[in-house]
Backbone as numpy.savetxt, mean C-alpha at the origin, in Angstrom:
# Nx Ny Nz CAx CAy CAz Cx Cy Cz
-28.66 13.57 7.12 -28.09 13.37 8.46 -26.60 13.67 8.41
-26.10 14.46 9.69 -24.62 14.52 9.23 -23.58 13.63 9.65
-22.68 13.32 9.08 -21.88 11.81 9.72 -20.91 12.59 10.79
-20.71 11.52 11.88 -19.82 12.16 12.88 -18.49 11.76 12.66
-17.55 11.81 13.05 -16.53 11.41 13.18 -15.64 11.77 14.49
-15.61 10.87 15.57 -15.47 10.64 17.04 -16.18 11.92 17.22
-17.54 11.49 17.68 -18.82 12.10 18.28 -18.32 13.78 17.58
-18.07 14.35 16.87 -18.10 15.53 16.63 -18.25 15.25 14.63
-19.24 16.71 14.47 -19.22 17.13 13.21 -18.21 16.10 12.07
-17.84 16.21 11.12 -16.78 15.36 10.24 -16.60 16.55 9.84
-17.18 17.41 9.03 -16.66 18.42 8.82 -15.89 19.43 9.48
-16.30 19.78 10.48 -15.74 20.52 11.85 -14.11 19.41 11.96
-14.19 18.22 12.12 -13.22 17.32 12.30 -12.11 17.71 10.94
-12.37 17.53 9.97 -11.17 17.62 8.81 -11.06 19.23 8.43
-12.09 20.05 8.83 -11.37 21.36 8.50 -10.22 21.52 9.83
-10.23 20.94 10.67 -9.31 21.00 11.52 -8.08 19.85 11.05
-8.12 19.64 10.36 -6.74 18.83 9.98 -5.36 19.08 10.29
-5.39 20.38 9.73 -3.85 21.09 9.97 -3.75 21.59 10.91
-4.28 21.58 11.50 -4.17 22.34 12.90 -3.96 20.95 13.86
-4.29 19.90 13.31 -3.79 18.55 14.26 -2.85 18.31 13.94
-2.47 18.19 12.61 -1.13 17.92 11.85 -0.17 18.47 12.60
0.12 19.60 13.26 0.88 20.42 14.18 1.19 19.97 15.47
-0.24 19.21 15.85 -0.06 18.22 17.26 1.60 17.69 17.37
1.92 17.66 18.34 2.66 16.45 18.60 2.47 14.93 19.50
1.15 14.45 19.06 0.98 13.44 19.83 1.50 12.49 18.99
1.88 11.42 19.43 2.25 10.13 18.95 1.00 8.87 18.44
1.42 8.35 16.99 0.79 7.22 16.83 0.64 6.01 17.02
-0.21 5.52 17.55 -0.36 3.84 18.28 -1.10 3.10 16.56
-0.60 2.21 15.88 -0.94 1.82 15.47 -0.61 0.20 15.62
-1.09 -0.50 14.39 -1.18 -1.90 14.23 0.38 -2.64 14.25
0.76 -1.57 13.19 2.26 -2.57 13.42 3.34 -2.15 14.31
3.07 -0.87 14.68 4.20 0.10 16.06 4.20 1.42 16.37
4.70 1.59 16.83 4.71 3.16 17.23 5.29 4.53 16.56
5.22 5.36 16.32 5.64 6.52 15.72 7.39 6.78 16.56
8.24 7.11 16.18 9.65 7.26 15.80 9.23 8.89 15.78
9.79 9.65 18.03 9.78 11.20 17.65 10.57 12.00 17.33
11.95 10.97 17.00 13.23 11.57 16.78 12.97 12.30 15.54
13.42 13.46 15.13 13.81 14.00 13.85 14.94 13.83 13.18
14.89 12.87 12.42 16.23 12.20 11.93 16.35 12.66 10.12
17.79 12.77 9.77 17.13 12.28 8.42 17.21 11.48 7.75
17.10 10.82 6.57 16.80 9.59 6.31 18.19 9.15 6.00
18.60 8.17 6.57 19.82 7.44 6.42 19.91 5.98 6.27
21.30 5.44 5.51 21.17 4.21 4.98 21.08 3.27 5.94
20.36 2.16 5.43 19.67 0.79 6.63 21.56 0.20 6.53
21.76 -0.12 8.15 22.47 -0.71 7.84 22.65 -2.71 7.49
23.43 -2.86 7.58 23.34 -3.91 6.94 22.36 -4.87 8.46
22.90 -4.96 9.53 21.92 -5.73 10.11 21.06 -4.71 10.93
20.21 -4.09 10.11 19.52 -2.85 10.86 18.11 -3.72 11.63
18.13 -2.68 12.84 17.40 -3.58 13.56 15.95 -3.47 13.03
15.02 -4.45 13.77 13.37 -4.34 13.05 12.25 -3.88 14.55
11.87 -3.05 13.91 10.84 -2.70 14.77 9.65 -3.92 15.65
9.63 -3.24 16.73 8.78 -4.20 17.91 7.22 -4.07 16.94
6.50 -4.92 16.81 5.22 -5.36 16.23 4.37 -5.48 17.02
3.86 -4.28 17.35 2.68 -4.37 18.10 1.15 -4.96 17.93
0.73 -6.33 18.25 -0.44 -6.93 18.12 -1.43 -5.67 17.73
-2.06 -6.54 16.31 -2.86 -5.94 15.81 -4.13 -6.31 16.55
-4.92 -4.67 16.61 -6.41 -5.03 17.42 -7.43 -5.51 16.43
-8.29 -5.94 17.09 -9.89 -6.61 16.32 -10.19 -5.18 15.65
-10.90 -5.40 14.62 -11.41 -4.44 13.57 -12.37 -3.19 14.24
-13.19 -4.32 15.10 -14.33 -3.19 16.03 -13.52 -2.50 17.44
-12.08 -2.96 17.89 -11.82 -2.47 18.85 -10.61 -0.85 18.24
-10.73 -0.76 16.86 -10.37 0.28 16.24 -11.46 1.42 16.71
-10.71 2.48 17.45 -11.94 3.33 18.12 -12.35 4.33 16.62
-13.25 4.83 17.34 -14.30 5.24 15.61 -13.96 6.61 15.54
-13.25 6.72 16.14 -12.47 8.17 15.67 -10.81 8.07 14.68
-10.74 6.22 14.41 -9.30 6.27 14.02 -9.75 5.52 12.69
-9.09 6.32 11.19 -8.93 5.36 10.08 -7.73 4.62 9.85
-7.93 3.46 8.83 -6.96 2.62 8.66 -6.23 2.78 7.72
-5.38 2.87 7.05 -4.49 3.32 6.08 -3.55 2.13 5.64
-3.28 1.48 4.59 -2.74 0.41 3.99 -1.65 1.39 2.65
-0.49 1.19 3.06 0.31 1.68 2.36 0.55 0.64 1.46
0.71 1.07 0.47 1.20 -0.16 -0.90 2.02 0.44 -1.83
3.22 -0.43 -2.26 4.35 -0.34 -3.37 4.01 -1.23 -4.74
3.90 -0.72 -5.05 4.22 -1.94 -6.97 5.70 -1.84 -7.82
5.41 -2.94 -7.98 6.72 -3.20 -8.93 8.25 -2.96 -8.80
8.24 -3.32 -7.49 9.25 -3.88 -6.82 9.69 -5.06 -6.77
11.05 -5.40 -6.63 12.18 -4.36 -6.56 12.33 -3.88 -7.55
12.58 -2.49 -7.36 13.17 -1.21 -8.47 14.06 -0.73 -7.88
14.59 0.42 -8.55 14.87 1.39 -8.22 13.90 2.31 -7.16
14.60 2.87 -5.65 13.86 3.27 -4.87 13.59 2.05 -3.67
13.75 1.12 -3.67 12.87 0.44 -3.08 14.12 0.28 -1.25
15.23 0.55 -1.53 16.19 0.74 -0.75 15.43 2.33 0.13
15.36 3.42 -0.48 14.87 4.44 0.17 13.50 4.34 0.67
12.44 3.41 0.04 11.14 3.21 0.87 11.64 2.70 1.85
12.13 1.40 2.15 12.91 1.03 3.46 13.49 2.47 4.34
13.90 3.03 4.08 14.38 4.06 4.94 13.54 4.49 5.27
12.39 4.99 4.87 11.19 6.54 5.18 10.27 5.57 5.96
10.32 4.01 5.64 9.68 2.97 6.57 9.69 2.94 7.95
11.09 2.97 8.13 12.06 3.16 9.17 12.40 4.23 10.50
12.57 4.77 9.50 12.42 6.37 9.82 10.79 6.65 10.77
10.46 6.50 10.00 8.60 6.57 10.67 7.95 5.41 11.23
8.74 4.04 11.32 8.16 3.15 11.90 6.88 2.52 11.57
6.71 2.72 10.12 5.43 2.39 10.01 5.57 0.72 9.13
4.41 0.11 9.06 3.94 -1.16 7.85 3.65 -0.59 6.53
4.09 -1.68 5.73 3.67 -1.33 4.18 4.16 -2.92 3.85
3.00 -2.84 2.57 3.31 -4.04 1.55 3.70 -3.41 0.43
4.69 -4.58 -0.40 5.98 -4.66 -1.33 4.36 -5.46 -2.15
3.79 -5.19 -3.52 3.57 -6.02 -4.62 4.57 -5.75 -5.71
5.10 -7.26 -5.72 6.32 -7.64 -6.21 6.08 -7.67 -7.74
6.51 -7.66 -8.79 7.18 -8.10 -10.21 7.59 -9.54 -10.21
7.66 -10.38 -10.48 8.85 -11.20 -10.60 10.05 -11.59 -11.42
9.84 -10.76 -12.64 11.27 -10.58 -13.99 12.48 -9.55 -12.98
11.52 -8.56 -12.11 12.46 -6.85 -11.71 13.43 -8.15 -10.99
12.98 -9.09 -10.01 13.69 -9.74 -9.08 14.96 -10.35 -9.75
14.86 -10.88 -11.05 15.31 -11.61 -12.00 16.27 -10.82 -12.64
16.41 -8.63 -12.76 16.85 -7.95 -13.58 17.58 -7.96 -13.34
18.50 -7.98 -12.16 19.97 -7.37 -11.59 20.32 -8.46 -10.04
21.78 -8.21 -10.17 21.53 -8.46 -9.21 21.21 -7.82 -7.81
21.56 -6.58 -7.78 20.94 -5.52 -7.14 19.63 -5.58 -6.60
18.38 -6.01 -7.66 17.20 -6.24 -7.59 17.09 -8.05 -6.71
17.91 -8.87 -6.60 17.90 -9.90 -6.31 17.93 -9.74 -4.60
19.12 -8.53 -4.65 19.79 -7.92 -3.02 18.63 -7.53 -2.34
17.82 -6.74 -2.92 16.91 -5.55 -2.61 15.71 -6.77 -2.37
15.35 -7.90 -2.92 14.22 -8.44 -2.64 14.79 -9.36 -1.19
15.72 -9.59 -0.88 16.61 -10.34 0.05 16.42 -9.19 1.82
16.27 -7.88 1.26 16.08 -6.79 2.08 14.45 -7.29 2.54
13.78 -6.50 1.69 12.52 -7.40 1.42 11.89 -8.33 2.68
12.03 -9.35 2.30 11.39 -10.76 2.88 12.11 -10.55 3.75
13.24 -10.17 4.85 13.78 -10.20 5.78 13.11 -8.88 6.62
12.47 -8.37 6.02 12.05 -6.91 6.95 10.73 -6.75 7.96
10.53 -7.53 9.09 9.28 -7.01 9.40 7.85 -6.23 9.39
8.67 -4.57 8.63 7.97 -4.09 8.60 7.25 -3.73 7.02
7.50 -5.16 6.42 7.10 -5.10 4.81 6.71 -6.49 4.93
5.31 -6.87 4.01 4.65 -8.09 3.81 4.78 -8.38 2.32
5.01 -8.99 1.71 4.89 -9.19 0.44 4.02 -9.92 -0.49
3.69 -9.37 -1.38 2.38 -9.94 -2.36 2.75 -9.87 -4.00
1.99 -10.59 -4.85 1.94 -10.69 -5.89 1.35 -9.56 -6.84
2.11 -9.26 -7.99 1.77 -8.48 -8.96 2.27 -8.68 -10.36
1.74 -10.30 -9.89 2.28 -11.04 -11.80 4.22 -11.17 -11.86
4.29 -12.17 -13.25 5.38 -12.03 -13.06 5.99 -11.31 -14.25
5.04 -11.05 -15.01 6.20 -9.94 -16.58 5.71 -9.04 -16.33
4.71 -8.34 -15.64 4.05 -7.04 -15.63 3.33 -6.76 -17.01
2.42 -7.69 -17.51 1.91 -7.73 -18.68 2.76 -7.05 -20.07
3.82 -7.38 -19.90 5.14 -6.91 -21.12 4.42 -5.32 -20.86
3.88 -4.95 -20.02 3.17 -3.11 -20.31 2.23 -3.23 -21.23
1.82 -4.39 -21.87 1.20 -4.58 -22.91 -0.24 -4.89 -22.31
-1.37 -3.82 -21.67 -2.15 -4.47 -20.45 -3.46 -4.70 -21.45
-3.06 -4.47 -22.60 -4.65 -4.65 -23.45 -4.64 -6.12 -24.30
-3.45 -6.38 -24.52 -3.47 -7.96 -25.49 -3.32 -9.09 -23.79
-2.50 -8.22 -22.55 -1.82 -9.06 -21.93 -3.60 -10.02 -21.60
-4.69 -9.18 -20.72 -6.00 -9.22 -20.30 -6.93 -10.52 -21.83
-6.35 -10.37 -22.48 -7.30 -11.10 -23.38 -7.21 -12.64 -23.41
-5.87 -13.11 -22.74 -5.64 -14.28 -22.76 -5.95 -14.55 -21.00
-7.25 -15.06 -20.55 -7.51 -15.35 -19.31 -6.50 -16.43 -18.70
-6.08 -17.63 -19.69 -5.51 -18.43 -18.96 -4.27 -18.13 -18.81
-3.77 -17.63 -19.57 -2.07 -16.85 -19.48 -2.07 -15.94 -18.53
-2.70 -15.43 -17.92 -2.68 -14.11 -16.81 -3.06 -15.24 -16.01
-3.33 -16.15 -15.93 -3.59 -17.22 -14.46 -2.15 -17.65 -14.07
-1.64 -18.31 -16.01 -0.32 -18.90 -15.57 0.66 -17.69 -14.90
0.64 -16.57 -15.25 1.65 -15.57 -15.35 1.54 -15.02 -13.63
0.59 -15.11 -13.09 0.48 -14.90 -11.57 1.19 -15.82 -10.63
0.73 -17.10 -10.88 1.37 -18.68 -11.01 2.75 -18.76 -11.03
3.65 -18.09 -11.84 4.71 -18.45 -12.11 5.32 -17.19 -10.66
4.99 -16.41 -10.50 5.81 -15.09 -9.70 5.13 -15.92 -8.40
3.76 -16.43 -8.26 3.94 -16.88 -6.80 4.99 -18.46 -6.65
4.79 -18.97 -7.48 5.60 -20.23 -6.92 7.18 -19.78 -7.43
8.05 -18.59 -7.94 9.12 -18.08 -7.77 9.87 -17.17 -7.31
8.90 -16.79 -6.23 8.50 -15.46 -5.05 8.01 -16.17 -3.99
7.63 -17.32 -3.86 7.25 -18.08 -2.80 6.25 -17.35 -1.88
5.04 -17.38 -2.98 4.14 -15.82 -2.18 2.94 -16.77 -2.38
2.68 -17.73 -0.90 1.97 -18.64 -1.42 0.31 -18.07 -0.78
0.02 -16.66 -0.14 -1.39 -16.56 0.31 -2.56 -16.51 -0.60
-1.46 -15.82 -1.75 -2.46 -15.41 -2.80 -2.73 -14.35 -2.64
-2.20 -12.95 -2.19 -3.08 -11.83 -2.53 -2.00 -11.22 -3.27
-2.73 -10.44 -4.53 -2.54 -10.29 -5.26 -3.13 -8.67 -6.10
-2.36 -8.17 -6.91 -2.72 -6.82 -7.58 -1.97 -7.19 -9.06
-3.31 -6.80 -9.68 -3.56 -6.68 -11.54 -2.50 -5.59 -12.08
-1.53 -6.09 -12.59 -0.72 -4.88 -13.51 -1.62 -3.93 -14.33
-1.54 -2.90 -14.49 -2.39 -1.46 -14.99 -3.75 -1.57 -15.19
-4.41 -2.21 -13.63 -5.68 -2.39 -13.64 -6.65 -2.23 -12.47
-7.20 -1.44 -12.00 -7.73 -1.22 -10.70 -9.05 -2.48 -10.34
-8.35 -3.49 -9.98 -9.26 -4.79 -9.64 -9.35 -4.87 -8.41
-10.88 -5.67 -8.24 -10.97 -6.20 -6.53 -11.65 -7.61 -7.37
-11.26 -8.32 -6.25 -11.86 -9.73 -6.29 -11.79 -10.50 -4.85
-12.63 -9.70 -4.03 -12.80 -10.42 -2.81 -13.80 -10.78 -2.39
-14.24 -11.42 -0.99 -16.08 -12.01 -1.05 -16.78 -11.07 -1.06
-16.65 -9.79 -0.58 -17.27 -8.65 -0.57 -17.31 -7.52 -1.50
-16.01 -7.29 -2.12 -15.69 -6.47 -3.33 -15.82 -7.04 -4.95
-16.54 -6.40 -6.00 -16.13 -6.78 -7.07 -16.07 -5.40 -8.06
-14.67 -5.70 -8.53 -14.59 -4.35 -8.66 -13.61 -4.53 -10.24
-14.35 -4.25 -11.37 -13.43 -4.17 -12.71 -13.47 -2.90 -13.03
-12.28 -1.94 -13.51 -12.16 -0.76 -13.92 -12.31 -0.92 -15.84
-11.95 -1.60 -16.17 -12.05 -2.22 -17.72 -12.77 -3.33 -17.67
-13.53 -3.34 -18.46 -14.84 -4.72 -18.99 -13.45 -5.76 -19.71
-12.71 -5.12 -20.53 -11.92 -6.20 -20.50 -11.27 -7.30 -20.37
-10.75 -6.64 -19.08 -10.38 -7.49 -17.70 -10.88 -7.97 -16.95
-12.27 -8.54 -17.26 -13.63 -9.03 -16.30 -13.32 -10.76 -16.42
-12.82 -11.06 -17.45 -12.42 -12.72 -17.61 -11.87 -13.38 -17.02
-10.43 -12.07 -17.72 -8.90 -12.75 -16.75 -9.58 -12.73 -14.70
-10.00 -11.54 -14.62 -9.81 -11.46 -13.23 -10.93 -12.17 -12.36
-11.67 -12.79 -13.15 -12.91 -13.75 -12.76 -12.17 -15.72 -12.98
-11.24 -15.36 -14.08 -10.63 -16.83 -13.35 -9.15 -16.73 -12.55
-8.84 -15.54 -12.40 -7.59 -15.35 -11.42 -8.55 -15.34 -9.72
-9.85 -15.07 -9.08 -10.77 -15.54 -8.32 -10.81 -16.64 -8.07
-11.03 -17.31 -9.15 -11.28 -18.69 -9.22 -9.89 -19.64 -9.12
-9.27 -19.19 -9.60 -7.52 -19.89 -9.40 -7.22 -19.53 -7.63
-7.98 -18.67 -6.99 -7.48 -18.45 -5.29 -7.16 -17.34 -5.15
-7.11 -16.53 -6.16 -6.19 -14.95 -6.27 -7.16 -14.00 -5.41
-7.01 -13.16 -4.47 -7.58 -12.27 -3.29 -6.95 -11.13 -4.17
-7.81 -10.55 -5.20 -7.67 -9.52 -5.93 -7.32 -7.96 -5.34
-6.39 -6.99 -5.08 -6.87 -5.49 -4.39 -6.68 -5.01 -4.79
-7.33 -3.78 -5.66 -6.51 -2.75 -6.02 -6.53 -1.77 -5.25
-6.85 -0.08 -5.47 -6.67 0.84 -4.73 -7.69 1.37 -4.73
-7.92 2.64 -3.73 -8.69 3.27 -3.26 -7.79 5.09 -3.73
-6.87 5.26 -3.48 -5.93 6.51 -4.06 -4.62 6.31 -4.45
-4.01 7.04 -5.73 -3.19 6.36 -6.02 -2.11 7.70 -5.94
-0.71 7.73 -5.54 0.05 9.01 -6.48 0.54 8.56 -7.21
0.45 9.62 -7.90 1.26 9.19 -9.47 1.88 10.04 -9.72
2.95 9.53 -10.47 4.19 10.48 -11.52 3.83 11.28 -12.11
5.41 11.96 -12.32 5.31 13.06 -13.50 5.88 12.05 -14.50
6.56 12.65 -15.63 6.45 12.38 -16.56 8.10 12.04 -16.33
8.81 12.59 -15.61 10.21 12.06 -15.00 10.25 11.51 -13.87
9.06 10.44 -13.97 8.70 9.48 -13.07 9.21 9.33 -11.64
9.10 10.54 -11.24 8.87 11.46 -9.55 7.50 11.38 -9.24
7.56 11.24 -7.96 6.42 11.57 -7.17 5.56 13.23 -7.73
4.40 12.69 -8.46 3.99 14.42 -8.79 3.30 15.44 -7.84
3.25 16.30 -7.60 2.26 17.28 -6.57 3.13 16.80 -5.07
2.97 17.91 -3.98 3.45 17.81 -3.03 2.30 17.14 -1.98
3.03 16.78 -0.80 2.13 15.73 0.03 0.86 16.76 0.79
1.20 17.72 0.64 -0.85 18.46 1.42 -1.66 18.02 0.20
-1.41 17.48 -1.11 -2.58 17.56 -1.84 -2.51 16.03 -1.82
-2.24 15.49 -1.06 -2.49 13.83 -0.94 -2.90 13.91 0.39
-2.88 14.36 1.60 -3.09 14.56 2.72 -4.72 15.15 2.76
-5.13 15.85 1.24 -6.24 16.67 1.46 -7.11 15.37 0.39
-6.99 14.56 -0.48 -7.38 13.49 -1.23 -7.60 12.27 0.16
-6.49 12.54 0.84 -6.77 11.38 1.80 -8.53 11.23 2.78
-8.25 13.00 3.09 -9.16 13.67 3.84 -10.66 13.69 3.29
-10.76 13.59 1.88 -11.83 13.97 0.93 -12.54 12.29 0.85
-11.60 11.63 0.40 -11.94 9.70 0.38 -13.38 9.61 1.41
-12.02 9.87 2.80 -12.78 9.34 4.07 -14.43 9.89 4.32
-13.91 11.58 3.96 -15.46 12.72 4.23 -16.47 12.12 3.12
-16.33 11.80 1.57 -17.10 11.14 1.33 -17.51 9.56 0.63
-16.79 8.85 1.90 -17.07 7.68 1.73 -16.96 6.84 0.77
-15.81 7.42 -0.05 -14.97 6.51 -1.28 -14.45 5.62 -1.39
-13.96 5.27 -0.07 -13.05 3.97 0.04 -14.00 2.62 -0.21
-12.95 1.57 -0.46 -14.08 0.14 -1.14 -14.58 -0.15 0.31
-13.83 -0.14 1.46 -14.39 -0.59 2.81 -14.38 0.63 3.75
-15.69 1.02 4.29 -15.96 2.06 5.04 -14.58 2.09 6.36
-13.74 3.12 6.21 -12.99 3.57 7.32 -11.46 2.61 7.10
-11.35 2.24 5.67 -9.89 1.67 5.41 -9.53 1.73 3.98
-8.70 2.80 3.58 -8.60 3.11 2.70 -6.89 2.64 2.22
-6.96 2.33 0.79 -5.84 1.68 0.48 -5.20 2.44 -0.40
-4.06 2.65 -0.39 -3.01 3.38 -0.57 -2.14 3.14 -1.67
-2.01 3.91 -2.86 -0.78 3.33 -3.77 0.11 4.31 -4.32
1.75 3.77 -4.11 2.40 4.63 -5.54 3.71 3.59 -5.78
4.68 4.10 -5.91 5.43 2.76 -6.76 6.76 3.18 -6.01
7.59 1.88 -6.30 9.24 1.68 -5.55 10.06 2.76 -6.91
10.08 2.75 -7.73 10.84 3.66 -8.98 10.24 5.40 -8.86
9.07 5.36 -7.95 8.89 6.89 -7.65 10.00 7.66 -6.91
10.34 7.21 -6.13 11.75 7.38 -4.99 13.00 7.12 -5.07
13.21 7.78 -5.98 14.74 7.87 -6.56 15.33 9.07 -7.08
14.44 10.34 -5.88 15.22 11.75 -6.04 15.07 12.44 -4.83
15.50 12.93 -4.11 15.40 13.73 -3.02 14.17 14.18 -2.54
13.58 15.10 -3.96 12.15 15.60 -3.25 11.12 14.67 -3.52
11.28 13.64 -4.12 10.04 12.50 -3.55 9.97 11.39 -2.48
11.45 11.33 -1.90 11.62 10.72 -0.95 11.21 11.63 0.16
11.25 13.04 0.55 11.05 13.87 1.09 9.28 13.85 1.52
9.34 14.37 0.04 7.31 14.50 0.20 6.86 13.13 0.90
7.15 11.66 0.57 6.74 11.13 0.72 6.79 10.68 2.68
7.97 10.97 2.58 8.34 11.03 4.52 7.30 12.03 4.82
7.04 13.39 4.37 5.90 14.26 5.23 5.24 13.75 5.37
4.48 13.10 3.91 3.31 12.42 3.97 2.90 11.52 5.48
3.55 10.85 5.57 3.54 9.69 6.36 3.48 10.46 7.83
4.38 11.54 7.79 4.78 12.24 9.16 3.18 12.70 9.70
2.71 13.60 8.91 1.68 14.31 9.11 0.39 13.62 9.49
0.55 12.55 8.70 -0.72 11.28 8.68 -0.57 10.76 10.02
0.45 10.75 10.68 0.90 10.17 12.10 0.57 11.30 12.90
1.07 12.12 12.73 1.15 13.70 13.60 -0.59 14.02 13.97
-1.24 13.90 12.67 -2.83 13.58 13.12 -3.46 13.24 13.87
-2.87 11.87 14.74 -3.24 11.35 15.56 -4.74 10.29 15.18
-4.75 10.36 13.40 -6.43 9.72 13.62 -6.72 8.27 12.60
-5.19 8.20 12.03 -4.88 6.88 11.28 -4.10 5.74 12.40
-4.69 4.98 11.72 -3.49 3.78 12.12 -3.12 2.97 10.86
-1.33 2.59 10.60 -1.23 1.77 9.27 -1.40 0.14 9.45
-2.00 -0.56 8.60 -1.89 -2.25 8.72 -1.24 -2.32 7.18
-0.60 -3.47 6.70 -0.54 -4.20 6.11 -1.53 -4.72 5.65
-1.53 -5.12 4.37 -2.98 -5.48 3.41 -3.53 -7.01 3.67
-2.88 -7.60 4.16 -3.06 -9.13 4.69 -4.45 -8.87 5.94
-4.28 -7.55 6.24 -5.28 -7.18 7.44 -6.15 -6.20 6.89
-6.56 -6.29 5.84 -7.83 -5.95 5.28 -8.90 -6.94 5.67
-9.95 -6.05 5.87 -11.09 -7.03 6.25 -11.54 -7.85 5.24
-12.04 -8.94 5.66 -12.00 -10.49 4.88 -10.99 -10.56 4.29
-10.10 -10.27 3.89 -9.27 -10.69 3.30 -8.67 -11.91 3.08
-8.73 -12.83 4.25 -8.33 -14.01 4.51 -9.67 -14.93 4.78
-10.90 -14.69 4.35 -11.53 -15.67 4.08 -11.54 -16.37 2.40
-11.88 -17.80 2.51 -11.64 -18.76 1.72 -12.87 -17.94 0.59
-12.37 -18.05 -0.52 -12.69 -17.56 -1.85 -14.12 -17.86 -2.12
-15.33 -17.62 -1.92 -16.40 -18.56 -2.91 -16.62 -18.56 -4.29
């Protein structure tokens, strides 16, 4: 049978991509509106204003021609995390900050930048441990109760009391509906981080670096990964796909760049809307 996507073909629908991408219609989404100025990205000022928050709709009143898109940062504050704010801005869109809690601790810079942070509307903030498993993600996973305490310590010193939460170098779900271990490893720790209250997410697509820890590949081949997810039904929740790359990616011109197209084009589409990960479905039901 072939799947539709708003009553027409899906295929017929995404080979036409770029040719919508060109549209100039504007995006109505969850947290605001698309920004048609062509600006370029410039520094927030100090009391820069926050975008109007447009009430998020019920899940089913998302018309079935529009996907959901959950932008996500890790390991923030870094470096970069001043210029995600800008391309935020700039495009008016939502995104969640999963925080570190040592980076907060590194500088004071990083102290400033988390102060940006929690004051920003258009950023929610969540947990992502507080040492980042020393990078050490194979001894860190073996000690279940230490990866309980170590979550523990960044929420009650991050004051990130919902509980949702993302596994340092580990693609986990632990929600009522998702269970999802990428390493057998990590099946312990992240079965009593569940059980401790932790609303586990990882991702659905990720970009990743080069090796001079830039944004790698330009944004049509994330725009065409985006496109591929949706056509075959990759994402963990049908029609909301979750999004990742990191605050230390954006700390050179052409990845702050790519990453603004990205966002531009995804808007210019006319067929996403962005939420914040707090508005993942179930997300906020009580743990069983």
């Amino acid at each position: 049978m072939t799947k539709t996507f708003a009553e027409r073909s899906l295929k017929t629908t995404f080979l036409g991509m770029f040719a919508l991408m060109s549209a100039t219609s504007i995006l109505f989404n969850s947290c605001n509106k698309k920004n048609d100025k062509k600006e370029s990205v410039k520094p927030i000022p100090e009391d820069h204003p926050v975008a109007n928050i447009v009430p998020k709709p019920d899940d089913e009143k998302v018309h079935s021609d529009k996907r959901v898109i959950y932008l996500t940062f890790d390991d923030g504050p870094n470096r970069g995390t001043e210029n995600l704010l800008r391309i935020l801005h700039k495009r008016n869109v939502c995104a969640t900050a999963f925080l570190v809690g040592k980076h907060v601790y590194g500088s004071k810079k990083q102290q400033q930048d988390l102060e940006l942070l929690r004051k920003d509307q258009l950023i929610e903030l969540a947990n992502h441990s507080f040492t980042h498993a020393h990078n050490r993600y194979t001894d860190f996973y073996k000690n279940a109760v230490a990866v309980v305490h170590d979550f523990d310590t960044a929420k009650d010193s991050l004051r990130l009391y919902d509980k949702i939460a993302r596994t340092p170098g580990r693609n986990i779900w632990r929600l009522n509906n998702i269970t999802v271990t990428d390493l057998k490893s990590s099946k312990e720790a992240a079965d009593q981080l569940k059980q401790a209250g932790y609303k586990l997410v990882g991702w659905d697509l990720e970009w990743k670096p080069t090796n001079a820890m830039a944004l790698k590949g330009k944004h049509e081949e994330m725009l065409k990964k985006v496109d591929s997810i949706f056509f075959n039904d990759l994402e963990k929740t049908s029609r909301h796909l979750v999004f990742l790359t990191h605050d230390q990616y954006l700390n050179d011109g052409d990845s702050i760049n790519e990453l603004d197209l990205f966002i531009e084009k995804l808007q210019k589409s006319n067929r996403f809307v962005f939420r914040k990960i707090s508005e993942y479905p179930k997300i906020k039901e009580v743990l069983n």
